[in-house]
Amino acid sequence: MQHQEPGGSQPAAETLAEVGEFSLIESVTRSLPASDNVLVGPGDDGAVVAFPHGSVVCSTDTLVEGIHFRRDWSVALDVGRKAVAVNVADLEAMGARATALVVGFSAPADLPAAWARSFSAGLRAECDRAGVALVGGDMTRARDITVAVTVLGDLEGRAPVLRSGARPGQLLAIRGRTGWAAAGLAVLSRGFRSPRAVVEAQRVPEVPYGAGADAARAGASAMIDISDGLLADVGHLARASGVCCDLSRDAFEIPEPLQAVAAATGIDPYTLILTGGEDHALVAAFDSHDVPGGWRVIGSVTERGEESGPMVLVDGAAWEGQSGFDHFGHPGS
Amino acid sequence: MQHQEPGGSQPAAETLAEVGEFSLIESVTRSLPASDNVLVGPGDDGAVVAFPHGSVVCSTDTLVEGIHFRRDWSVALDVGRKAVAVNVADLEAMGARATALVVGFSAPADLPAAWARSFSAGLRAECDRAGVALVGGDMTRARDITVAVTVLGDLEGRAPVLRSGARPGQLLAIRGRTGWAAAGLAVLSRGFRSPRAVVEAQRVPEVPYGAGADAARAGASAMIDISDGLLADVGHLARASGVCCDLSRDAFEIPEPLQAVAAATGIDPYTLILTGGEDHALVAAFDSHDVPGGWRVIGSVTERGEESGPMVLVDGAAWEGQSGFDHFGHPGS
């Protein structure tokens, strides 16, 4: 198939990789017209749409074979589970309860039907865990497997918890793990299958279902799903809120499996914890007396200093290590 | 990248192509657990989800490069417009008003950024035409461009119009065109770019926005979006309703551009009209006095005869021509 566009694109034209995902999304969404029924538009973990009798939160996330999963590393059941988990995590981060989910599934014609059936069993298993109903889908052919999930959720009468609500003086707290999926990726990409706990974390994130709504009820004023890595995503929250977030390294114990991966690979375990993505923990900002049970304080919100300074600090200083693990070691998206 | 699944799949294992899309979807959705907040589950043009204060209709559809569009046939703007149009058509077919839309966009890193910007301009242009707000999205890398759109809509207090509500004695009426996109495909695949009207129809369907809600208000008891072809989709409606649908060939005039394509290619124009997909007309069943303005009667609903007989007839007999045009001439999905 030719990929030449009618009218011709110059060979030296700027590519997606050069422009970067975030800058392109920004340029696309900046000029979106305002609409009365859009309560929260692009740029947060989910959108909030007004209906005549209430509002609905929705979010979409796509998993692509070779980028977000590999068939030789993950069985079909796990791919189905992961597709649900990463999407529900976005709704958790809005303080919503996920209720329904639709799936667009694209796959090559020679895919074993058993793979597709096992994948759908995984979808259903994780939907059950998350308390979400699988309500529809679409199936089409493609060269690579692509799974596009959209999840809908209910705020149960509460305001959505946005990224932009953090205020100086608050505490930052986490619910869930970080660094585990990145550690799993590190061992899998070296041809190993253990420690089993981190390999499993790479295959299916352990999302703290219900924790987002708990945080909202407890008074969280800002929240985000940690998908790209703790520093990167807390950076998004800090930027949206116009604050600085100062994380405390001592708040993070190195769990045993991460110690093992660090020892075997030479990767700094704090690099895993601070920059590893795909674990889908939640980080929220609370007033100090509001941090609910099960959440661990990992830092504080401070005034934004100079415009050019970093928005996320670790123990009061800019993080000097690697800035982000991307899917399968691609340069940060 | 190796595509060997852990545990090993037999080389002779049944593939997606052998099982077929519909049979697989059926096997996946048959055993879905019932849920109190799912008012309409998989199997119709959209799902209807109950929220505490009302219901929301949603539907998802994926466009894949090389299957649903080609970059050498369609400019980016048209791909964006098409992605919106085909999704909103599904909500029209539920009798709903589409209100909000999210997009999962996957593309290769070397895609010209200008293509992505033009694509997003197309999304926005068609959203404006359809009266829908673009509220969120996700961007990721992939070998081929994949566009997964999910659209949400409002029933404005009405019951959804399902595929299953057709009753013997009713009339079948259509709003919109059929055969145009297939005619466009026929000329494009022969290397031509005219007649322009059918080529444009292949690039962006002309969806009759608002017609679905109009039909619902007028009393349509069943409705479907014609995406796979008139006979195929009316067949889905007939099967869901347990009726037979008898179409009248004389109800279809051959528009001039289709006459031209038929003359140039030797394709029977009725084959285009009755089996060509991707125009996204709406077909609905009405009591005879309810057919609203702008809709054209194309047949009637009759009692289902023998279990083994065809559910869709043309002038009282089974259609003997080709049974369906699929995307880019692949065998019927």
XYZ file of C-alpha atoms in Angstrom:
666
model
C 0.000 0.000 0.000
C 1.295 3.424 -0.906
C 1.385 5.984 1.819
C 1.580 8.992 -0.365
C -0.974 11.612 0.433
C -2.745 13.311 -2.468
C -1.223 16.718 -2.826
C 2.131 15.387 -1.665
C 3.823 15.870 1.686
C 7.401 17.072 1.618
C 9.906 14.359 2.522
C 11.409 16.658 5.172
C 8.027 17.325 6.812
C 7.965 17.339 10.582
C 6.875 13.972 11.979
C 4.808 12.932 14.982
C 7.976 11.738 16.693
C 9.608 15.146 16.257
C 6.599 17.134 17.417
C 5.835 14.830 20.328
C 2.551 13.422 21.508
C 1.854 15.981 24.209
C 2.600 19.025 22.100
C 0.387 17.731 19.319
C -2.493 16.949 21.671
C -2.105 20.415 23.121
C -2.222 22.064 19.711
C -5.282 20.042 18.789
C -7.230 20.656 21.972
C -6.230 24.272 22.635
C -8.602 25.646 20.067
C -11.568 23.387 20.763
C -14.771 25.386 20.919
C -16.399 25.621 24.327
C -19.625 23.706 24.671
C -22.306 24.057 27.309
C -22.502 20.358 27.926
C -18.754 19.782 28.368
C -18.016 20.276 32.058
C -14.428 19.002 31.784
C -12.807 18.769 28.349
C -9.506 17.267 27.180
C -6.437 17.493 29.392
C -7.486 15.633 32.516
C -7.748 11.888 33.176
C -11.304 11.894 31.939
C -13.876 14.212 30.425
C -17.092 15.154 32.178
C -20.150 15.525 29.976
C -23.409 17.060 31.136
C -26.622 15.189 30.409
C -30.031 16.666 31.165
C -30.269 14.776 34.421
C -26.656 14.489 35.581
C -23.094 14.204 34.383
C -21.084 11.332 32.952
C -17.319 10.879 33.124
C -15.595 9.162 30.229
C -12.081 8.282 29.223
C -10.431 6.337 26.430
C -7.132 4.487 26.191
C -5.691 2.320 23.444
C -3.336 -0.650 23.800
C -1.283 -1.513 20.748
C 0.539 -4.784 20.210
C 4.278 -4.229 20.231
C 3.902 -0.984 22.193
C 1.790 -1.814 25.247
C 1.933 -5.596 25.166
C 3.644 -8.414 23.336
C 1.993 -11.711 22.589
C 5.154 -13.575 23.534
C 5.223 -11.891 26.965
C 1.544 -11.742 27.859
C -1.195 -14.304 27.406
C -4.448 -13.105 25.869
C -6.268 -13.183 29.195
C -3.790 -10.685 30.651
C -4.058 -8.347 27.666
C -7.833 -8.265 28.149
C -7.459 -7.620 31.869
C -4.880 -4.864 31.312
C -7.084 -3.084 28.759
C -9.836 -2.779 31.350
C -7.561 -1.895 34.274
C -5.706 0.989 32.609
C -8.966 2.582 31.551
C -10.771 2.223 34.849
C -7.714 3.788 36.514
C -8.401 7.017 34.605
C -11.913 7.185 35.992
C -10.655 6.434 39.497
C -8.399 9.472 39.098
C -11.456 11.660 38.482
C -13.005 10.394 41.733
C -15.650 8.556 39.724
C -17.082 5.079 39.898
C -16.642 3.291 36.561
C -19.888 1.705 35.433
C -19.723 0.679 31.765
C -17.150 -0.044 29.126
C -16.978 -0.477 25.340
C -14.132 -2.114 23.410
C -12.872 -1.640 19.868
C -10.826 -4.719 18.968
C -8.710 -4.832 15.803
C -6.733 -7.932 14.899
C -5.198 -9.781 11.970
C -7.363 -12.352 10.195
C -4.907 -15.126 11.070
C -5.140 -14.513 14.818
C -6.144 -17.761 16.524
C -9.798 -17.475 17.514
C -8.793 -18.992 20.845
C -6.633 -15.912 21.493
C -9.589 -13.610 20.904
C -11.843 -15.702 23.150
C -9.273 -15.756 25.928
C -8.764 -11.999 25.521
C -12.482 -11.440 25.931
C -12.527 -13.676 29.002
C -9.830 -11.384 30.406
C -11.926 -8.323 29.637
C -14.831 -9.836 31.477
C -12.793 -11.031 34.449
C -11.313 -7.578 35.048
C -14.690 -5.898 34.445
C -16.044 -8.102 37.220
C -13.180 -7.136 39.544
C -13.726 -3.455 38.790
C -17.517 -3.661 39.023
C -17.959 -2.456 35.431
C -20.363 -3.769 32.788
C -19.010 -4.603 29.314
C -21.769 -3.103 27.185
C -20.539 -3.057 23.622
C -17.777 -3.283 21.125
C -16.587 -3.358 17.583
C -14.345 -5.851 15.842
C -12.282 -5.125 12.754
C -9.202 -6.361 10.895
C -5.759 -4.860 11.218
C -2.109 -5.864 10.869
C -1.519 -5.571 14.611
C -3.813 -6.147 17.548
C -5.196 -2.852 18.813
C -7.520 -2.604 21.776
C -9.329 0.699 22.246
C -11.372 0.867 25.425
C -13.688 3.660 26.502
C -15.074 3.623 30.006
C -18.011 5.583 31.418
C -18.488 6.454 35.050
C -20.595 8.154 37.621
C -19.548 10.884 40.060
C -22.333 9.903 42.471
C -23.226 13.561 42.910
C -19.687 14.737 43.713
C -17.637 17.257 41.757
C -14.911 15.650 39.609
C -11.426 15.647 41.166
C -9.265 17.433 38.586
C -5.529 17.678 38.171
C -5.751 21.395 38.739
C -6.956 21.501 42.338
C -3.709 21.126 44.345
C -2.966 23.997 46.772
C 0.245 24.924 48.604
C 0.248 23.482 52.109
C -1.462 20.240 51.104
C 0.016 16.780 51.313
C 0.498 14.434 48.380
C -0.464 10.831 48.993
C -0.349 7.678 46.903
C -2.526 4.605 46.708
C -1.038 1.715 44.769
C 2.423 0.793 43.529
C 5.020 2.351 41.247
C 8.097 0.837 39.638
C 6.734 -2.689 39.523
C 5.677 -2.740 35.866
C 8.921 -1.046 34.819
C 10.891 -3.661 36.775
C 8.880 -6.355 35.007
C 9.674 -4.781 31.660
C 13.367 -4.661 32.589
C 13.519 -8.390 33.315
C 11.302 -9.445 30.398
C 13.384 -7.417 27.952
C 16.468 -9.241 29.252
C 14.812 -12.578 28.542
C 13.919 -13.482 32.135
C 10.528 -14.337 33.614
C 11.216 -13.613 37.280
C 10.747 -12.153 39.848
C 7.260 -13.322 39.064
C 5.572 -10.467 40.957
C 7.070 -7.750 38.744
C 6.493 -9.719 35.530
C 2.851 -10.070 36.525
C 2.723 -6.355 37.313
C 3.922 -5.620 33.781
C 1.237 -7.879 32.346
C -1.681 -6.575 34.415
C -1.514 -3.504 36.665
C -2.989 -3.817 40.132
C -5.359 -0.855 40.140
C -6.751 0.129 43.560
C -10.401 -0.033 42.477
C -12.651 2.184 44.554
C -9.751 4.221 45.951
C -10.490 7.184 43.677
C -14.034 7.562 44.936
C -12.762 7.085 48.516
C -10.278 9.911 47.999
C -12.963 12.162 46.577
C -15.230 11.501 49.552
C -12.300 12.199 51.911
C -11.767 15.592 50.305
C -8.999 15.125 47.731
C -8.736 18.412 45.820
C -6.575 17.089 42.940
C -5.812 13.598 41.662
C -4.006 11.835 38.805
C -3.461 8.296 37.547
C 0.242 7.373 37.459
C 0.567 5.881 33.986
C 3.691 7.578 32.577
C 5.719 7.515 35.798
C 5.467 9.260 39.169
C 7.599 12.299 38.335
C 6.020 12.786 34.928
C 2.444 12.501 36.156
C 2.920 14.482 39.364
C 4.476 17.039 37.011
C 1.215 17.140 35.050
C -0.706 17.695 38.274
C 1.715 20.429 39.404
C 1.523 22.206 36.039
C -2.285 22.052 35.959
C -2.460 23.372 39.529
C 0.266 26.005 39.145
C 2.148 24.644 42.150
C 5.340 22.800 42.961
C 5.256 19.225 44.276
C 8.078 18.124 46.539
C 8.366 14.364 46.954
C 10.257 12.723 49.783
C 12.502 9.849 48.771
C 12.263 8.351 52.254
C 8.542 7.872 51.773
C 9.377 5.048 49.374
C 10.600 1.763 50.717
C 12.127 -0.452 48.096
C 9.983 -3.597 47.983
C 11.867 -6.870 47.857
C 11.151 -7.730 44.174
C 12.413 -4.292 43.112
C 15.549 -4.783 45.192
C 16.103 -8.064 43.352
C 15.632 -6.452 39.932
C 17.920 -3.562 40.878
C 20.606 -5.990 42.023
C 20.310 -8.146 38.894
C 20.160 -5.326 36.339
C 22.061 -2.462 37.925
C 19.067 -0.141 37.514
C 18.711 2.306 40.423
C 15.558 1.194 42.269
C 14.515 4.828 42.841
C 14.632 5.343 39.086
C 12.127 2.490 38.792
C 9.906 3.915 41.527
C 10.052 7.562 40.456
C 9.972 7.142 36.688
C 8.519 3.706 35.895
C 5.102 3.865 34.266
C 2.148 1.525 33.760
C 1.386 0.646 37.402
C -1.630 2.981 37.541
C -1.369 4.045 41.157
C -3.326 7.137 42.171
C -1.732 10.293 43.597
C -3.934 12.891 45.236
C -3.576 16.161 47.138
C -5.268 16.355 50.520
C -5.382 18.816 53.361
C -3.215 17.263 56.069
C -6.085 16.018 58.228
C -7.940 14.488 55.268
C -5.534 11.752 54.081
C -7.673 8.603 54.176
C -6.635 5.174 55.403
C -4.689 3.114 52.881
C -3.027 6.194 51.373
C 0.656 6.904 52.028
C 1.968 10.469 52.209
C 4.825 10.928 49.728
C 5.356 14.675 49.677
C 3.859 18.106 49.909
C 2.496 20.855 47.710
C 4.428 24.142 47.822
C 4.246 27.524 46.133
C 5.417 27.634 42.567
C 8.823 29.339 42.458
C 10.339 30.837 39.334
C 8.503 30.169 36.111
C 11.497 28.327 34.673
C 12.160 26.102 37.685
C 11.109 22.462 37.920
C 7.596 21.778 39.144
C 8.451 18.470 40.748
C 11.261 18.125 43.263
C 12.624 15.145 45.124
C 13.796 16.151 48.629
C 13.785 19.784 47.551
C 15.912 19.359 44.428
C 15.389 18.514 40.776
C 15.639 14.790 40.059
C 18.915 14.083 38.312
C 18.200 10.527 37.199
C 16.521 9.300 34.080
C 13.330 11.215 33.433
C 10.958 8.544 32.228
C 10.588 4.941 31.195
C 8.350 4.718 28.195
C 6.578 1.664 26.851
C 9.122 -0.935 25.754
C 12.003 1.503 26.086
C 10.925 3.904 23.371
C 12.036 7.448 24.070
C 9.485 9.280 26.239
C 6.251 9.998 24.433
C 8.877 -9.424 17.288
C 7.846 -13.007 17.869
C 4.177 -13.744 17.916
C 4.318 -17.020 19.750
C 1.977 -17.217 22.679
C 3.280 -18.807 25.876
C 1.718 -22.215 26.106
C 1.735 -22.493 22.332
C -1.180 -22.383 19.934
C -1.421 -25.228 17.451
C -0.480 -24.225 13.922
C -3.807 -25.587 12.687
C -5.773 -23.587 15.255
C -8.928 -21.944 14.018
C -8.357 -18.300 13.059
C -10.483 -15.175 13.315
C -11.020 -15.272 9.560
C -12.344 -18.839 9.757
C -14.616 -18.230 12.716
C -15.894 -14.895 11.405
C -16.402 -11.638 13.192
C -20.094 -12.036 13.912
C -19.883 -15.536 15.272
C -17.025 -14.558 17.553
C -18.809 -11.461 18.855
C -21.866 -13.615 19.456
C -19.892 -16.182 21.411
C -18.271 -13.447 23.482
C -21.439 -11.537 24.272
C -23.842 -14.456 24.701
C -22.609 -15.239 28.169
C -22.219 -11.704 29.478
C -23.685 -11.394 32.939
C -26.802 -9.251 33.217
C -26.306 -5.970 35.010
C -28.914 -3.669 36.508
C -27.440 -0.595 34.909
C -27.216 -2.005 31.384
C -30.511 -1.213 29.695
C -29.310 -2.325 26.242
C -26.180 -4.460 25.975
C -24.143 -5.601 22.975
C -25.881 -6.515 19.729
C -27.578 -3.275 18.750
C -26.155 -0.118 17.165
C -25.381 1.275 20.589
C -25.563 0.340 24.247
C -27.793 2.093 26.746
C -26.390 2.546 30.235
C -28.435 3.645 33.213
C -27.072 6.416 35.394
C -28.756 7.454 38.634
C -30.531 10.341 36.928
C -31.020 9.128 33.361
C -29.597 6.938 30.648
C -26.707 7.374 28.235
C -26.321 5.764 24.827
C -22.830 4.898 23.655
C -21.245 3.242 20.678
C -17.717 2.624 19.441
C -16.273 2.101 15.986
C -12.698 1.764 14.799
C -11.230 2.846 11.461
C -8.028 1.093 10.430
C -5.692 2.308 7.712
C -5.689 -0.094 4.787
C -9.111 -1.468 5.779
C -11.398 1.535 6.180
C -9.319 4.221 4.496
C -6.137 4.610 2.502
C -3.869 7.604 2.771
C -3.420 7.662 -0.988
C -7.203 7.824 -1.504
C -8.315 10.081 1.330
C -6.774 13.238 2.723
C -6.389 13.439 6.485
C -9.276 15.870 6.839
C -11.636 13.311 5.285
C -10.410 10.490 7.531
C -11.152 12.660 10.569
C -14.594 13.538 9.248
C -15.392 9.894 8.419
C -14.369 8.704 11.895
C -16.936 11.036 13.437
C -19.680 10.393 10.886
C -19.687 6.587 11.104
C -19.904 6.732 14.888
C -22.623 9.331 15.118
C -24.609 7.236 12.620
C -24.783 4.436 15.199
C -26.328 6.777 17.747
C -28.771 8.107 15.168
C -29.878 4.505 14.671
C -30.770 4.288 18.375
C -32.948 7.387 18.033
C -30.492 9.319 20.177
C -28.893 12.729 19.861
C -25.090 12.399 19.905
C -23.549 14.840 22.365
C -19.900 13.975 23.067
C -17.104 12.018 21.495
C -13.672 10.673 22.482
C -10.954 9.529 20.068
C -8.130 7.032 20.425
C -5.575 7.824 17.731
C -2.687 5.458 16.991
C -0.104 6.299 14.341
C 3.466 5.594 13.276
C 6.169 7.898 14.630
C 7.106 8.993 11.109
C 3.607 10.222 10.265
C 3.835 13.860 9.164
C 2.570 16.017 12.018
C 0.648 17.996 9.400
C -1.369 14.851 8.641
C -2.339 14.492 12.298
C -3.286 18.177 12.540
C -5.379 18.003 9.409
C -7.007 14.803 10.690
C -7.951 16.556 13.920
C -9.335 19.504 11.957
C -11.529 16.964 10.161
C -12.691 15.508 13.471
C -13.664 18.946 14.643
C -15.352 19.981 11.405
C -17.581 16.906 11.403
C -18.249 17.224 15.146
C -19.519 20.724 14.406
C -21.749 19.449 11.609
C -23.131 16.726 13.867
C -23.509 18.998 16.901
C -21.172 16.857 19.001
C -18.426 18.010 21.386
C -14.964 16.448 21.106
C -14.187 15.923 24.780
C -11.113 13.752 25.006
C -8.691 11.409 23.429
C -5.591 9.313 23.620
C -2.621 9.219 21.288
C -0.251 6.295 20.927
C 2.216 4.796 18.443
C 1.422 1.980 16.073
C 2.544 0.630 12.708
C -0.712 1.647 11.038
C -3.056 4.526 11.724
C -5.997 3.372 13.825
C -8.808 5.675 14.856
C -11.113 4.419 17.599
C -14.017 6.713 18.299
C -16.606 6.365 21.036
C -19.639 8.580 20.992
C -22.116 9.315 23.790
C -25.656 10.429 23.301
C -28.898 11.392 24.888
C -32.329 9.851 24.312
C -34.043 13.065 25.441
C -36.447 11.014 27.540
C -37.456 8.603 24.769
C -37.006 4.834 24.767
C -34.137 3.664 22.532
C -35.171 2.436 19.072
C -33.794 -1.096 18.889
C -33.277 -3.458 15.971
C -35.759 -5.840 17.519
C -38.938 -3.780 17.349
C -40.165 -4.392 13.768
C -43.670 -5.879 13.506
C -45.472 -7.503 10.552
C -47.642 -4.982 8.761
C -45.207 -2.104 9.192
C -43.424 -0.269 6.427
C -39.655 -0.024 6.040
C -38.314 3.388 5.143
C -34.857 4.766 4.452
C -33.226 8.111 5.058
C -29.913 8.637 3.293
C -28.108 6.941 0.420
C -26.837 3.452 -0.341
C -24.436 2.252 -3.002
C -22.543 5.528 -3.284
C -19.533 4.606 -1.161
C -19.300 1.186 -2.834
C -19.403 2.876 -6.246
C -16.630 5.187 -5.066
C -14.601 2.200 -3.948
C -15.160 0.546 -7.323
C -13.750 3.507 -9.239
C -10.903 4.237 -6.813
C -9.780 0.629 -6.901
C -9.657 0.840 -10.703
C -7.400 3.874 -10.441
C -10.013 6.523 -11.307
C -11.062 9.577 -9.320
C -14.477 10.212 -10.859
C -17.455 10.471 -10.748
C -16.450 12.851 -8.010
C -19.687 12.458 -6.036
C -19.164 8.732 -5.414
C -15.463 9.159 -4.651
C -16.390 11.763 -2.050
C -19.054 9.441 -0.663
C -16.393 6.772 -0.172
C -14.171 9.259 1.671
C -16.856 10.729 3.953
C -20.367 9.322 4.289
C -23.224 11.792 4.227
C -25.002 10.887 7.448
C -28.518 12.323 7.858
C -27.800 13.965 11.229
C -30.917 14.396 13.330
C -32.936 11.930 11.271
C -32.658 9.210 13.912
C -34.208 11.357 16.620
C -36.866 12.516 14.119
C -37.741 8.886 13.376
C -37.960 8.079 17.078
C -40.301 11.024 17.663
C -42.418 9.916 14.695
C -42.844 6.457 16.211
C -40.194 4.262 14.570
C -40.331 0.913 16.358
C -37.026 -0.478 14.980
C -34.051 1.150 13.319
C -30.559 0.284 12.047
C -27.577 2.072 10.540
C -26.709 0.721 7.069
C -22.956 0.192 7.376
C -22.459 -3.312 5.939
C -24.973 -2.989 3.101
C -28.742 -2.721 2.873
C -29.513 -6.452 2.609
C -27.029 -7.384 5.330
C -28.195 -4.754 7.801
C -31.907 -5.129 7.113
C -31.173 -8.824 7.688
C -29.848 -7.973 11.162
C -33.002 -6.006 11.887
C -35.219 -8.832 10.598
C -33.369 -11.443 12.648
C -33.501 -9.340 15.825
C -37.216 -8.717 15.305
C -38.101 -12.272 14.241
C -39.752 -11.020 11.059
C -39.206 -11.027 7.309
C -38.405 -7.817 5.451
C -39.508 -7.571 1.824
C -37.830 -4.782 -0.132
C -39.169 -3.393 -3.369
C -36.606 -2.899 -6.118
C -38.744 -0.212 -7.723
C -38.363 1.929 -4.621
C -34.787 2.550 -5.684
C -34.062 4.863 -8.531
C -30.541 4.598 -9.852
C -28.937 8.002 -9.310
C -26.922 9.340 -12.213
C -23.424 8.816 -10.690
C -24.273 5.167 -9.970
C -25.513 4.724 -13.535
C -22.176 6.080 -14.733
C -20.196 3.710 -12.504
C -22.350 0.767 -13.550
C -21.811 1.607 -17.220
C -18.050 2.022 -16.773
C -17.433 -1.038 -14.597
C -20.163 -3.488 -15.567
C -21.285 -3.768 -11.940
C -25.068 -4.158 -11.608
C -26.264 -0.884 -10.060
C -28.765 -2.748 -7.857
C -25.876 -4.764 -6.453
C -24.289 -1.465 -5.422
C -27.523 -0.177 -3.902
C -28.574 -3.374 -2.156
C -25.197 -4.606 -0.951
C -22.788 -1.642 -0.871
C -21.751 -0.628 2.636
C -20.330 2.452 4.302
C -22.968 5.030 3.327
C -24.578 4.995 6.795
C -28.160 5.582 5.780
C -30.829 4.774 8.354
C -33.576 2.206 7.843
C -36.516 2.156 10.232
C -39.835 0.349 10.631
C -42.931 2.528 10.979
C -46.654 1.973 11.129
C -47.928 3.072 7.735
C -49.303 6.430 8.884
C -46.113 7.297 10.830
C -43.488 7.534 8.064
C -42.057 11.040 8.510
C -41.154 13.519 5.782
C -37.780 12.946 4.161
C -38.029 9.159 4.543
C -38.681 6.943 1.521
C -40.644 3.705 1.849
C -38.582 0.796 0.482
C -40.504 -2.255 1.621
C -42.657 -3.894 4.217
C -42.385 -6.101 7.268
C -44.070 -9.499 6.982
C -44.485 -12.592 9.119
C -41.455 -14.792 9.386
C -42.018 -17.888 7.225
C -40.098 -21.119 7.604
C -37.156 -21.018 9.996
C -34.734 -21.851 7.184
C -36.030 -19.305 4.694
C -34.363 -15.960 4.004
C -35.282 -13.072 6.279
C -34.789 -10.454 3.629
C -36.497 -10.632 0.273
C -36.373 -8.382 -2.767
C -39.757 -8.282 -4.516
C -40.793 -11.419 -2.623
C -37.773 -13.543 -3.536
C -34.276 -14.163 -2.203
C -31.672 -11.837 -3.709
C -29.588 -13.819 -6.173
C -26.800 -11.274 -6.652
C -23.646 -10.798 -4.697
C -24.370 -10.788 -0.985
C -22.108 -8.057 0.282
C -19.337 -5.638 -0.504
C -16.877 -5.526 2.336
C -14.255 -2.883 2.995
C -11.774 -2.755 0.118
C -13.147 -5.938 -1.415
C -12.213 -8.312 1.406
C -14.601 -11.246 1.685
C -17.624 -10.365 3.844
C -16.809 -9.942 7.503
